[in-house]
Amino acid sequence: MKKALIGIFCFLMAFSVCAEEKVYLWPGKKGPGSENFTAKQVVKTKGDGSIASISAVSEPYFTVHKAKKSKNKKAGIIMIPGGAHVELAVSGMTEPAEKYCAEGYTCFVLVLRLPENGHAEPIAAPLQDAQRAIRLIRSQAAKYGIDPNKIGVFGESAGGQDAARLAVCYDEKTYEPVDEADAVSARPDFQVLRVPAVGMDIVGTVVPIISKVTPNTPKAFIVSASNDGTAKVKTNALAYYEALWTQAVDSELHVFQSGGHHLDAASDKIWLDLSVNWLNEYVK
């Protein structure tokens, strides 16, 4: 009987840790200019039933993953999955989100629209959603138990490009305000970029990011690998870091000798620990 009660307790604890709140970004759910988007959302699952990836998004949202109370740092991290802008590899957010939550950060995994035909402004859609997400979260910071001045963005690969784009284009007007949340700033307070594709085209369209870095761009932690054959370090992570350095933006860059675009097992845990150390030191 005692063992059964312990088992039930552990199950409930696990359930509470994994519980998520789902918040749609826009009134009516569909993003601006996606009212006539007819493609059906595709959700691919893994063998254990968890979500692997999502594509054809017209109703963007984020899920809330709460910080461990004993370490609550009152900071929030908006997490943008990679996926080459053709899908959102949300399963890639699981490990970093769990790590950051355990370290006291509240995470918001963002399922944003991809730059697909069918949206009125396909290239603008991801930035619209990123801006709207941070404004919604900042306007409701008290609800989530975070400091409105300690909300950053995390992104990997194409998601790293979206995160960096938000960091340099946060004050661009990309949509008409829909409620009072749109009156607050969309500027992230920090950015964490994993193998970011900041210097690459977005589905064939050149979208300047590196050239838009200013002294007011938020501080950054960047990690990449010298043998990344996709987001090559010289024209992506390194070029972005150099732009930040030139503008005197406090930043940290780590380039592993190997690891490829997804970082291999040897470097995977290391970069995550390094990012936590940076967050703990510079997000206060």
XYZ file of N, CA and C in Angstrom:
852
model
N 0.836 -1.209 0.000
C 0.000 0.000 0.000
C 0.866 1.254 0.000
N 1.898 1.225 0.837
C 2.798 2.366 0.940
C 3.486 2.621 -0.396
N 3.940 1.513 -1.026
C 4.611 1.643 -2.319
C 3.661 2.212 -3.373
N 2.396 1.793 -3.299
C 1.408 2.281 -4.259
C 1.193 3.779 -4.103
N 1.124 4.224 -2.833
C 0.942 5.647 -2.577
C 2.137 6.453 -3.058
N 3.326 5.913 -2.852
C 4.541 6.589 -3.325
C 4.514 6.696 -4.845
N 4.082 5.615 -5.496
C 4.006 5.620 -6.964
C 3.040 6.665 -7.474
N 1.850 6.747 -6.812
C 0.859 7.743 -7.211
C 1.400 9.153 -7.005
N 2.093 9.368 -5.888
C 2.662 10.680 -5.590
C 3.674 11.085 -6.652
N 4.542 10.142 -7.029
C 5.554 10.430 -8.047
C 4.915 10.748 -9.387
N 3.844 10.005 -9.706
C 3.148 10.263 -10.970
C 2.550 11.661 -10.982
N 1.914 12.051 -9.864
C 1.307 13.373 -9.795
C 2.347 14.469 -9.864
N 3.504 14.230 -9.234
C 4.580 15.213 -9.287
C 5.076 15.370 -10.716
N 5.265 14.253 -11.389
C 5.742 14.296 -12.771
C 4.731 15.011 -13.656
N 3.447 14.727 -13.411
C 2.393 15.361 -14.203
C 2.390 16.861 -13.996
N 2.575 17.301 -12.737
C 2.552 18.728 -12.458
C 3.737 19.436 -13.089
N 4.889 18.769 -13.126
C 6.069 19.373 -13.730
C 5.869 19.530 -15.229
N 5.217 18.539 -15.864
C 5.052 18.541 -17.312
C 3.830 19.342 -17.773
N 2.956 19.694 -16.810
C 1.730 20.394 -17.188
C 2.063 21.687 -17.915
N 1.316 22.020 -18.963
C 1.572 23.198 -19.769
C 0.292 24.005 -19.923
N 0.460 25.313 -19.948
C -0.634 26.203 -20.297
C -0.416 26.623 -21.749
N -1.439 26.530 -22.570
C -1.349 26.890 -23.981
C -2.030 28.238 -24.185
N -1.292 29.193 -24.742
C -1.806 30.547 -24.919
C -1.697 30.946 -26.387
N -2.841 31.211 -27.025
C -2.832 31.685 -28.406
C -2.423 33.157 -28.441
N -1.693 33.538 -29.482
C -1.138 34.886 -29.544
C -2.147 35.948 -29.944
N -3.087 35.577 -30.803
C -3.943 36.579 -31.423
C -5.421 36.355 -31.097
N -6.183 37.441 -30.953
C -7.635 37.293 -30.797
C -8.198 36.559 -32.017
N -9.044 35.587 -31.787
C -9.554 34.794 -32.902
C -8.587 33.719 -33.349
N -7.426 33.637 -32.681
C -6.406 32.604 -32.882
C -5.537 32.787 -34.134
N -6.146 33.078 -35.288
C -5.335 33.205 -36.498
C -4.539 34.506 -36.488
N -3.276 34.411 -36.960
C -2.430 35.581 -37.012
C -2.861 36.535 -38.107
N -2.422 37.799 -38.034
C -2.826 38.788 -39.033
C -2.349 38.393 -40.433
N -3.267 38.419 -41.379
C -2.925 38.046 -42.736
C -2.999 36.562 -43.005
N -3.414 35.791 -42.006
C -3.521 34.342 -42.182
C -4.971 33.866 -42.161
N -5.878 34.805 -42.264
C -7.297 34.460 -42.208
C -7.703 33.499 -43.330
N -7.013 33.594 -44.468
C -7.360 32.741 -45.610
C -6.356 31.607 -45.813
N -5.519 31.393 -44.817
C -4.548 30.299 -44.898
C -5.288 28.977 -44.711
N -5.271 28.133 -45.726
C -6.120 26.934 -45.713
C -5.374 25.635 -45.435
N -4.036 25.690 -45.430
C -3.282 24.457 -45.186
C -3.585 23.922 -43.787
N -3.734 22.622 -43.683
C -4.037 21.996 -42.401
C -2.757 21.777 -41.604
N -2.782 22.186 -40.348
C -1.601 22.030 -39.509
C -1.190 20.562 -39.412
N 0.114 20.328 -39.525
C 0.650 18.966 -39.476
C 1.468 18.798 -38.203
N 1.121 17.807 -37.410
C 1.849 17.503 -36.178
C 2.426 16.096 -36.294
N 3.729 15.992 -36.243
C 4.396 14.699 -36.279
C 4.788 14.312 -34.860
N 4.567 13.047 -34.513
C 4.871 12.584 -33.165
C 6.009 11.571 -33.164
N 6.594 11.400 -32.004
C 7.658 10.421 -31.816
C 7.038 9.109 -31.321
N 7.875 8.104 -31.156
C 7.389 6.802 -30.726
C 6.709 6.815 -29.376
N 7.120 7.742 -28.501
C 6.516 7.815 -27.165
C 5.265 8.680 -27.129
N 4.854 9.178 -28.303
C 3.643 9.983 -28.367
C 3.873 11.474 -28.228
N 5.088 11.888 -27.874
C 5.385 13.312 -27.736
C 5.516 13.944 -29.120
N 5.357 15.253 -29.181
C 5.412 15.962 -30.460
C 6.845 16.093 -30.927
N 7.082 15.735 -32.177
C 8.404 15.881 -32.780
C 8.504 17.215 -33.518
N 7.500 17.499 -34.366
C 7.539 18.736 -35.142
C 6.134 19.177 -35.519
N 6.025 20.453 -35.872
C 4.748 21.046 -36.281
C 5.006 21.899 -37.515
N 4.096 21.871 -38.470
C 4.203 22.729 -39.643
C 2.818 23.205 -40.053
N 2.783 24.125 -41.021
C 1.532 24.722 -41.508
C 0.737 25.352 -40.367
N 1.387 26.259 -39.656
C 0.766 26.918 -38.502
C 0.047 28.187 -38.949
N -1.200 28.321 -38.574
C -1.930 29.573 -38.817
C -2.448 30.167 -37.513
N -2.463 29.337 -36.454
C -2.927 29.777 -35.140
C -1.766 29.656 -34.148
N -0.835 30.605 -34.189
C 0.364 30.518 -33.353
C 0.045 30.634 -31.871
N 0.892 30.002 -31.062
C 0.677 29.989 -29.617
C 1.991 29.699 -28.899
N 1.984 29.809 -27.585
C 3.123 29.348 -26.799
C 2.618 28.492 -25.649
N 3.467 27.595 -25.195
C 3.162 26.791 -24.012
C 4.053 27.255 -22.878
N 3.530 27.236 -21.677
C 4.222 27.759 -20.509
C 4.814 26.610 -19.692
N 6.084 26.726 -19.382
C 6.792 25.731 -18.578
C 7.372 26.467 -17.373
N 6.808 26.231 -16.217
C 7.116 27.044 -15.040
C 8.474 26.722 -14.418
N 9.056 27.745 -13.827
C 10.345 27.611 -13.159
C 10.204 26.788 -11.882
N 11.297 26.158 -11.517
C 11.348 25.469 -10.242
C 11.314 26.530 -9.137
N 10.329 26.441 -8.251
C 10.095 27.507 -7.280
C 11.305 27.783 -6.395
N 12.031 26.748 -6.008
C 13.141 26.930 -5.077
C 14.280 27.744 -5.682
N 14.287 27.845 -7.026
C 15.348 28.605 -7.693
C 14.794 29.737 -8.548
N 13.545 30.084 -8.337
C 12.896 31.039 -9.233
C 13.694 32.336 -9.347
N 14.143 32.631 -10.555
C 14.954 33.821 -10.807
C 14.129 34.967 -11.384
N 12.799 34.742 -11.467
C 11.895 35.781 -11.970
C 12.223 36.197 -13.398
N 12.812 35.298 -14.168
C 13.150 35.595 -15.559
C 12.419 34.635 -16.483
N 12.093 35.119 -17.678
C 11.400 34.295 -18.658
C 12.210 34.152 -19.926
N 12.094 32.993 -20.585
C 12.803 32.733 -21.832
C 11.805 32.247 -22.876
N 11.650 33.005 -23.948
C 10.824 32.591 -25.084
C 11.690 31.717 -25.980
N 11.243 30.506 -26.264
C 12.063 29.534 -26.972
C 11.484 29.258 -28.363
N 12.318 29.481 -29.389
C 11.876 29.317 -30.779
C 12.588 28.121 -31.401
N 11.849 27.098 -31.809
C 12.459 25.888 -32.381
C 13.071 26.138 -33.754
N 14.006 25.264 -34.125
C 14.548 25.267 -35.470
C 13.674 24.439 -36.390
N 14.204 24.165 -37.597
C 13.434 23.377 -38.557
C 13.502 23.906 -39.969
N 14.537 24.741 -40.242
C 14.791 25.241 -41.598
C 13.648 26.062 -42.167
N 12.798 26.584 -41.302
C 11.633 27.376 -41.712
C 10.628 26.589 -42.555
N 10.722 25.246 -42.496
C 9.697 24.424 -43.155
C 8.886 23.649 -42.119
N 9.421 23.540 -40.910
C 8.709 22.942 -39.784
C 9.305 23.480 -38.503
N 8.670 23.198 -37.386
C 9.166 23.595 -36.070
C 9.520 22.333 -35.302
N 10.809 22.120 -35.089
C 11.274 20.919 -34.387
C 11.143 21.136 -32.884
N 9.906 21.110 -32.399
C 9.639 21.444 -31.005
C 10.287 20.457 -30.032
N 10.541 19.228 -30.470
C 11.178 18.261 -29.573
C 12.583 18.715 -29.174
N 13.194 19.550 -30.011
C 14.516 20.064 -29.687
C 14.513 21.050 -28.541
N 13.340 21.517 -28.150
C 13.236 22.462 -27.032
C 13.116 21.760 -25.687
N 12.861 20.455 -25.697
C 12.589 19.739 -24.448
C 13.752 19.798 -23.477
N 14.934 19.412 -23.922
C 16.080 19.357 -23.011
C 16.470 20.734 -22.476
N 16.648 21.757 -23.347
C 16.990 23.060 -22.778
C 15.894 23.644 -21.896
N 14.630 23.434 -22.251
C 13.547 23.968 -21.423
C 13.553 23.318 -20.042
N 13.743 22.009 -20.002
C 13.795 21.316 -18.713
C 14.962 21.821 -17.873
N 16.102 22.023 -18.523
C 17.286 22.506 -17.818
C 17.064 23.910 -17.276
N 16.542 24.797 -18.107
C 16.334 26.179 -17.676
C 15.260 26.267 -16.590
N 14.192 25.482 -16.726
C 13.166 25.485 -15.683
C 13.739 25.008 -14.351
N 14.567 23.967 -14.397
C 15.195 23.451 -13.173
C 16.105 24.488 -12.536
N 16.655 25.375 -13.371
C 17.553 26.418 -12.873
C 16.799 27.681 -12.440
N 15.460 27.663 -12.562
C 14.669 28.774 -12.062
C 14.117 29.722 -13.101
N 14.231 29.361 -14.382
C 13.714 30.208 -15.450
C 12.380 29.663 -15.964
N 11.418 30.538 -16.189
C 10.148 30.133 -16.782
C 10.297 30.174 -18.302
N 9.934 29.088 -18.958
C 10.120 28.988 -20.409
C 8.784 29.032 -21.139
N 8.804 29.662 -22.298
C 7.627 29.778 -23.148
C 8.011 29.254 -24.531
N 7.607 28.047 -24.859
C 7.957 27.458 -26.147
C 6.988 27.996 -27.199
N 7.542 28.692 -28.177
C 6.731 29.409 -29.153
C 6.527 28.592 -30.429
N 5.277 28.381 -30.762
C 4.902 27.740 -32.024
C 4.411 28.857 -32.934
N 5.329 29.399 -33.735
C 4.997 30.549 -34.567
C 4.720 30.123 -36.009
N 4.197 31.062 -36.775
C 3.934 30.784 -38.179
C 5.240 30.726 -38.959
N 5.283 29.873 -39.931
C 6.443 29.743 -40.801
C 6.236 30.593 -42.058
N 7.316 30.971 -42.729
C 7.185 31.813 -43.921
C 6.691 31.027 -45.132
N 5.428 30.622 -45.062
C 4.836 29.787 -46.103
C 3.861 30.584 -46.957
N 3.728 30.198 -48.206
C 2.707 30.802 -49.068
C 1.328 30.531 -48.475
N 0.491 31.533 -48.528
C -0.836 31.426 -47.939
C -1.043 32.486 -46.883
N 0.065 32.902 -46.231
C 0.008 34.052 -45.338
C 0.135 35.306 -46.199
N -0.565 36.360 -45.842
C -0.511 37.583 -46.636
C 0.913 38.122 -46.720
N 1.649 38.031 -45.610
C 3.047 38.476 -45.575
C 3.885 37.341 -44.986
N 4.242 36.353 -45.797
C 4.905 35.159 -45.268
C 6.234 35.423 -44.566
N 7.030 36.361 -45.056
C 8.317 36.645 -44.421
C 8.122 37.412 -43.112
N 7.105 38.244 -43.062
C 6.837 39.028 -41.851
C 6.185 38.205 -40.752
N 5.482 37.129 -41.120
C 4.679 36.377 -40.149
C 5.467 35.905 -38.922
N 6.661 35.294 -39.073
C 7.381 34.854 -37.875
C 7.758 36.010 -36.947
N 8.154 37.144 -37.523
C 8.511 38.306 -36.695
C 7.279 38.879 -36.014
N 6.152 38.917 -36.720
C 4.910 39.377 -36.095
C 4.598 38.538 -34.854
N 4.719 37.232 -34.996
C 4.392 36.327 -33.886
C 5.391 36.475 -32.737
N 6.660 36.640 -33.057
C 7.670 36.797 -32.003
C 7.447 38.092 -31.238
N 7.159 39.172 -31.963
C 6.878 40.445 -31.297
C 5.633 40.334 -30.418
N 4.602 39.722 -30.956
C 3.343 39.590 -30.211
C 3.542 38.731 -28.966
N 4.333 37.669 -29.078
C 4.564 36.769 -27.947
C 5.233 37.495 -26.789
N 6.287 38.235 -27.074
C 6.995 38.897 -25.978
C 6.144 40.013 -25.373
N 5.337 40.662 -26.191
C 4.456 41.693 -25.649
C 3.381 41.091 -24.750
N 2.807 39.979 -25.176
C 1.797 39.316 -24.348
C 2.390 38.880 -23.013
N 3.552 38.249 -23.080
C 4.192 37.745 -21.862
C 4.600 38.891 -20.948
N 5.166 39.935 -21.529
C 5.597 41.086 -20.715
C 4.399 41.774 -20.069
N 3.295 41.891 -20.802
C 2.110 42.556 -20.255
C 1.455 41.735 -19.150
N 1.754 40.426 -19.113
C 1.190 39.550 -18.089
C 2.292 38.950 -17.203
N 3.356 39.695 -17.041
C 4.499 39.184 -16.282
C 4.119 38.775 -14.860
N 3.267 39.545 -14.217
C 2.867 39.218 -12.842
C 2.168 37.866 -12.786
N 1.354 37.579 -13.794
C 0.648 36.292 -13.856
C 1.631 35.126 -13.889
N 2.728 35.300 -14.622
C 3.702 34.214 -14.772
C 4.803 34.250 -13.718
N 4.747 35.223 -12.815
C 5.727 35.304 -11.745
C 7.107 35.691 -12.218
N 7.174 36.532 -13.257
C 8.475 36.945 -13.774
C 8.580 38.469 -13.778
N 9.805 38.938 -13.915
C 10.102 40.363 -13.984
C 9.951 40.814 -15.444
N 9.139 41.837 -15.730
C 8.970 42.270 -17.116
C 10.248 42.783 -17.758
N 11.263 43.057 -16.944
C 12.551 43.522 -17.453
C 13.586 42.403 -17.541
N 13.123 41.157 -17.403
C 14.029 39.998 -17.495
C 13.392 38.925 -18.381
N 13.030 39.331 -19.596
C 12.426 38.405 -20.550
C 13.310 38.343 -21.794
N 13.849 37.171 -22.073
C 14.746 37.016 -23.209
C 14.212 36.030 -24.220
N 15.041 35.766 -25.232
C 14.636 34.869 -26.304
C 15.749 33.864 -26.574
N 15.340 32.630 -26.830
C 16.250 31.543 -27.170
C 15.826 31.007 -28.536
N 16.811 30.668 -29.364
C 16.467 30.058 -30.641
C 17.614 29.226 -31.162
N 17.272 28.168 -31.899
C 18.321 27.359 -32.503
C 18.101 27.241 -34.003
N 19.199 27.270 -34.749
C 19.172 27.135 -36.202
C 18.259 28.210 -36.812
N 17.227 27.816 -37.554
C 16.307 28.806 -38.112
C 15.598 29.570 -37.000
N 15.352 28.891 -35.890
C 14.772 29.573 -34.735
C 15.728 30.588 -34.141
N 17.035 30.308 -34.250
C 18.038 31.272 -33.819
C 18.013 32.513 -34.691
N 17.733 32.295 -35.980
C 17.578 33.429 -36.881
C 16.360 34.256 -36.488
N 15.246 33.587 -36.179
C 14.041 34.295 -35.746
C 14.290 35.058 -34.443
N 15.033 34.439 -33.522
C 15.317 35.081 -32.243
C 16.187 36.315 -32.439
N 17.239 36.190 -33.257
C 18.113 37.325 -33.519
C 17.377 38.427 -34.285
N 16.489 38.019 -35.176
C 15.701 39.004 -35.921
C 14.817 39.805 -34.979
N 14.221 39.137 -33.993
C 13.447 39.848 -32.987
C 14.342 40.814 -32.219
N 15.563 40.372 -31.915
C 16.479 41.179 -31.118
C 16.904 42.463 -31.827
N 16.922 42.458 -33.161
C 17.337 43.663 -33.887
C 16.161 44.414 -34.514
N 15.015 43.745 -34.617
C 13.848 44.365 -35.272
C 12.668 44.516 -34.325
N 12.928 44.537 -33.027
C 11.842 44.557 -32.056
C 10.977 45.806 -32.152
N 11.558 46.919 -32.659
C 10.787 48.158 -32.719
C 10.202 48.434 -34.102
N 10.333 47.494 -35.036
C 9.715 47.662 -36.343
C 8.211 47.387 -36.235
N 7.416 48.224 -36.871
C 5.973 48.005 -36.853
C 5.621 46.981 -37.920
N 5.196 45.808 -37.498
C 4.896 44.730 -38.440
C 3.413 44.394 -38.502
N 2.631 44.958 -37.579
C 1.189 44.715 -37.583
C 0.490 45.835 -36.818
N -0.786 45.981 -37.053
C -1.586 46.974 -36.339
C -1.901 46.458 -34.932
N -1.794 47.307 -33.916
C -2.099 46.876 -32.546
C -3.503 46.282 -32.445
N -3.622 45.220 -31.642
C -4.924 44.571 -31.491
C -5.508 44.729 -30.087
N -4.669 45.048 -29.101
C -5.146 45.281 -27.738
C -4.061 45.996 -26.951
N -4.288 46.158 -25.643
C -3.366 46.930 -24.810
C -1.985 46.282 -24.682
N -1.892 44.980 -24.901
C -0.593 44.311 -24.811
C 0.385 44.855 -25.848
N -0.128 45.332 -26.967
C 0.732 45.828 -28.033
C 1.326 47.197 -27.738
N 0.979 47.747 -26.577
C 1.553 49.032 -26.187
C 2.898 48.865 -25.482
N 3.240 47.641 -25.078
C 4.495 47.427 -24.356
C 5.603 47.054 -25.333
N 6.823 47.133 -24.854
C 7.993 46.901 -25.703
C 8.126 45.435 -26.110
N 8.607 45.225 -27.338
C 8.889 43.872 -27.827
C 10.379 43.569 -27.769
N 11.146 44.394 -27.090
C 12.603 44.184 -27.011
C 12.942 43.084 -26.017
N 13.646 42.052 -26.465
C 14.126 41.044 -25.508
C 15.217 41.659 -24.622
N 15.315 41.181 -23.400
C 16.366 41.679 -22.507
C 17.675 40.929 -22.701
N 17.620 39.784 -23.347
C 18.821 39.006 -23.657
C 18.465 37.999 -24.736
N 19.487 37.386 -25.335
C 19.262 36.386 -26.380
C 20.272 35.252 -26.223
N 19.781 34.041 -26.392
C 20.617 32.838 -26.372
C 20.427 32.145 -27.711
N 21.505 32.032 -28.480
C 21.414 31.516 -29.841
C 22.273 30.268 -29.993
N 21.633 29.175 -30.384
C 22.316 27.903 -30.594
C 22.380 27.619 -32.095
N 23.582 27.478 -32.629
C 23.847 27.293 -34.068
C 22.925 28.174 -34.920
N 22.928 29.486 -34.679
C 21.972 30.365 -35.353
C 22.296 30.561 -36.830
N 21.249 30.595 -37.640
C 21.394 30.804 -39.088
C 21.161 32.272 -39.429
N 21.784 33.175 -38.672
C 21.485 34.604 -38.788
C 21.887 35.204 -40.127
N 22.878 34.622 -40.794
C 23.355 35.197 -42.044
C 22.769 34.559 -43.280
N 21.779 33.687 -43.119
C 21.225 32.946 -44.247
C 19.897 33.538 -44.710
N 19.521 33.219 -45.952
C 18.233 33.649 -46.487
C 17.095 32.948 -45.733
N 15.928 33.557 -45.791
C 14.714 32.913 -45.290
C 13.909 32.489 -46.507
N 13.881 31.201 -46.756
C 13.238 30.602 -47.935
C 13.474 31.438 -49.203
N 14.743 31.741 -49.453
C 15.120 32.435 -50.670
C 15.044 33.942 -50.623
N 14.626 34.492 -49.510
C 14.517 35.947 -49.364
C 15.591 36.462 -48.417
N 16.335 37.468 -48.852
C 17.369 38.064 -48.007
C 16.700 38.946 -46.954
N 16.927 38.631 -45.699
C 16.376 39.411 -44.591
C 17.544 39.883 -43.731
N 17.904 41.167 -43.803
C 19.076 41.644 -43.057
C 18.879 41.559 -41.547
N 19.855 40.992 -40.874
C 19.852 40.909 -39.413
C 21.161 41.464 -38.868
N 22.275 40.920 -39.343
C 23.585 41.317 -38.833
C 23.820 42.810 -39.025
N 23.412 43.349 -40.166
C 23.639 44.770 -40.454
C 22.760 45.688 -39.610
N 21.764 45.121 -38.924
C 20.848 45.939 -38.119
C 21.219 45.988 -36.634
N 22.325 45.375 -36.276
C 22.764 45.418 -34.876
C 23.104 46.859 -34.492
N 22.625 47.288 -33.335
C 22.900 48.631 -32.807
C 23.374 48.509 -31.359
N 23.831 49.604 -30.753
C 24.230 49.542 -29.339
C 23.086 49.126 -28.413
N 21.837 49.227 -28.883
C 20.692 48.849 -28.049
C 20.232 47.419 -28.277
N 20.936 46.679 -29.133
C 20.621 45.261 -29.317
C 20.905 44.520 -28.014
N 20.027 43.629 -27.572
C 20.249 42.943 -26.290
C 21.481 42.049 -26.286
N 22.068 41.917 -25.108
C 23.253 41.072 -24.928
C 22.963 39.640 -25.353
N 24.038 38.932 -25.742
C 23.824 37.624 -26.363
C 24.811 36.572 -25.889
N 24.319 35.341 -25.842
C 25.151 34.142 -25.696
C 24.979 33.361 -26.985
N 26.091 33.024 -27.630
C 26.040 32.358 -28.931
C 26.927 31.121 -28.902
N 26.421 30.018 -29.440
C 27.224 28.800 -29.512
C 27.074 28.194 -30.900
N 28.199 27.696 -31.432
C 28.200 27.093 -32.750
C 29.332 26.068 -32.805
N 29.543 25.487 -33.976
C 30.627 24.527 -34.187
C 31.376 24.910 -35.456
N 32.692 24.769 -35.423
C 33.491 25.191 -36.571
C 33.218 24.350 -37.806
N 32.712 23.136 -37.622
C 32.418 22.275 -38.777
C 30.928 22.225 -39.101
N 30.184 23.262 -38.687
C 28.767 23.349 -39.038
C 28.662 23.617 -40.530
N 28.178 22.648 -41.283
C 28.074 22.791 -42.730
C 26.805 23.472 -43.194
N 25.891 23.734 -42.275
C 24.628 24.380 -42.627
C 24.701 25.879 -42.332
N 24.734 26.224 -41.055
C 24.892 27.628 -40.661
C 26.380 27.867 -40.391
N 27.124 28.059 -41.444
C 28.585 28.151 -41.323
C 28.983 29.257 -40.361
N 29.898 28.918 -39.467
C 30.198 29.793 -38.344
C 30.705 31.163 -38.785
N 31.505 31.231 -39.844
C 32.105 32.499 -40.261
C 31.056 33.518 -40.676
N 30.043 33.088 -41.389
C 29.038 34.020 -41.911
C 27.774 34.088 -41.061
N 27.744 33.342 -39.971
C 26.567 33.330 -39.107
C 26.930 33.713 -37.672
N 27.285 32.746 -36.843
C 27.559 33.032 -35.428
C 28.688 34.043 -35.248
N 29.789 33.831 -35.957
C 30.937 34.723 -35.806
C 30.634 36.121 -36.345
N 29.979 36.189 -37.496
C 29.643 37.491 -38.073
C 28.699 38.271 -37.158
N 27.749 37.562 -36.553
C 26.811 38.227 -35.648
C 27.535 38.696 -34.389
N 28.405 37.856 -33.857
C 29.174 38.253 -32.675
C 30.030 39.480 -32.966
N 30.681 39.497 -34.120
C 31.525 40.639 -34.486
C 30.705 41.921 -34.587
N 29.491 41.815 -35.119
C 28.615 42.989 -35.201
C 28.239 43.473 -33.804
N 27.942 42.543 -32.914
C 27.628 42.901 -31.529
C 28.833 43.549 -30.850
N 30.014 42.965 -31.055
C 31.252 43.479 -30.460
C 31.549 44.888 -30.968
N 31.347 45.105 -32.273
C 31.596 46.415 -32.865
C 30.690 47.484 -32.256
N 29.477 47.097 -31.897
C 28.520 48.023 -31.301
C 28.583 48.034 -29.774
N 29.604 47.383 -29.225
C 29.832 47.352 -27.765
C 28.669 46.712 -27.011
N 28.059 45.693 -27.617
C 27.004 44.931 -26.954
C 27.650 43.747 -26.228
N 27.475 43.664 -24.929
C 28.071 42.579 -24.141
C 27.582 41.230 -24.662
N 28.507 40.379 -25.066
C 28.139 39.090 -25.646
C 29.217 38.056 -25.380
N 28.832 36.796 -25.549
C 29.759 35.685 -25.331
C 29.567 34.681 -26.467
N 30.675 34.253 -27.057
C 30.638 33.312 -28.174
C 31.461 32.084 -27.851
N 30.886 30.897 -28.104
C 31.602 29.632 -27.955
C 31.534 28.883 -29.281
N 32.685 28.511 -29.795
C 32.741 27.747 -31.038
C 33.470 26.435 -30.753
N 32.728 25.334 -30.841
C 33.334 24.017 -30.641
C 34.100 23.600 -31.887
N 35.165 22.852 -31.661
C 35.967 22.384 -32.787
C 35.154 21.486 -33.702
N 34.285 20.681 -33.121
C 33.435 19.787 -33.902
C 32.047 19.766 -33.279
N 31.155 19.030 -33.911
C 29.785 18.945 -33.397
C 28.748 19.082 -34.479
N 29.148 19.700 -35.616
C 28.208 19.838 -36.708
C 27.101 20.832 -36.402
N 26.093 20.832 -37.253
C 25.019 21.813 -37.106
C 24.169 21.564 -35.867
N 24.007 20.319 -35.488
C 23.143 20.037 -34.336
C 23.929 19.863 -33.044
N 25.238 19.982 -33.112
C 26.143 19.741 -31.979
C 26.016 18.280 -31.549
N 27.139 17.598 -31.457
C 27.098 16.180 -31.108
C 26.988 15.980 -29.603
N 26.936 14.730 -29.194
C 26.728 14.405 -27.777
C 27.816 14.992 -26.891
N 29.046 15.060 -27.407
C 30.167 15.552 -26.600
C 30.015 17.026 -26.251
N 29.494 17.804 -27.187
C 29.373 19.245 -26.963
C 27.985 19.652 -26.482
N 27.015 18.752 -26.618
C 25.627 19.095 -26.338
C 25.421 19.525 -24.886
N 25.876 18.706 -23.948
C 25.677 19.045 -22.537
C 26.532 20.241 -22.136
N 27.722 20.339 -22.717
C 28.627 21.419 -22.356
C 28.025 22.776 -22.685
N 27.485 22.915 -23.905
C 26.949 24.222 -24.293
C 25.788 24.623 -23.398
N 24.978 23.638 -22.992
C 23.823 23.947 -22.164
C 24.266 24.438 -20.786
N 25.268 23.786 -20.221
C 25.809 24.241 -18.935
C 26.431 25.624 -19.064
N 27.137 25.860 -20.164
C 27.745 27.176 -20.392
C 26.674 28.259 -20.494
N 25.567 27.943 -21.162
C 24.501 28.931 -21.302
C 23.843 29.227 -19.962
N 23.698 28.197 -19.121
C 23.137 28.404 -17.784
C 24.064 29.290 -16.957
N 25.360 29.028 -17.034
C 26.326 29.858 -16.304
C 26.216 31.311 -16.739
N 26.082 31.513 -18.050
C 25.960 32.882 -18.573
C 24.669 33.540 -18.097
N 23.569 32.817 -18.165
C 22.288 33.344 -17.703
C 22.357 33.723 -16.227
N 22.915 32.834 -15.431
C 22.989 33.087 -13.994
C 23.867 34.293 -13.666
N 24.865 34.532 -14.515
C 25.795 35.633 -14.276
C 25.260 36.968 -14.785
N 24.610 36.951 -15.931
C 24.282 38.218 -16.587
C 22.801 38.571 -16.628
N 21.923 37.656 -16.235
C 20.494 37.976 -16.182
C 20.124 38.114 -14.717
N 20.189 39.333 -14.240
C 19.953 39.586 -12.818
C 18.968 40.727 -12.635
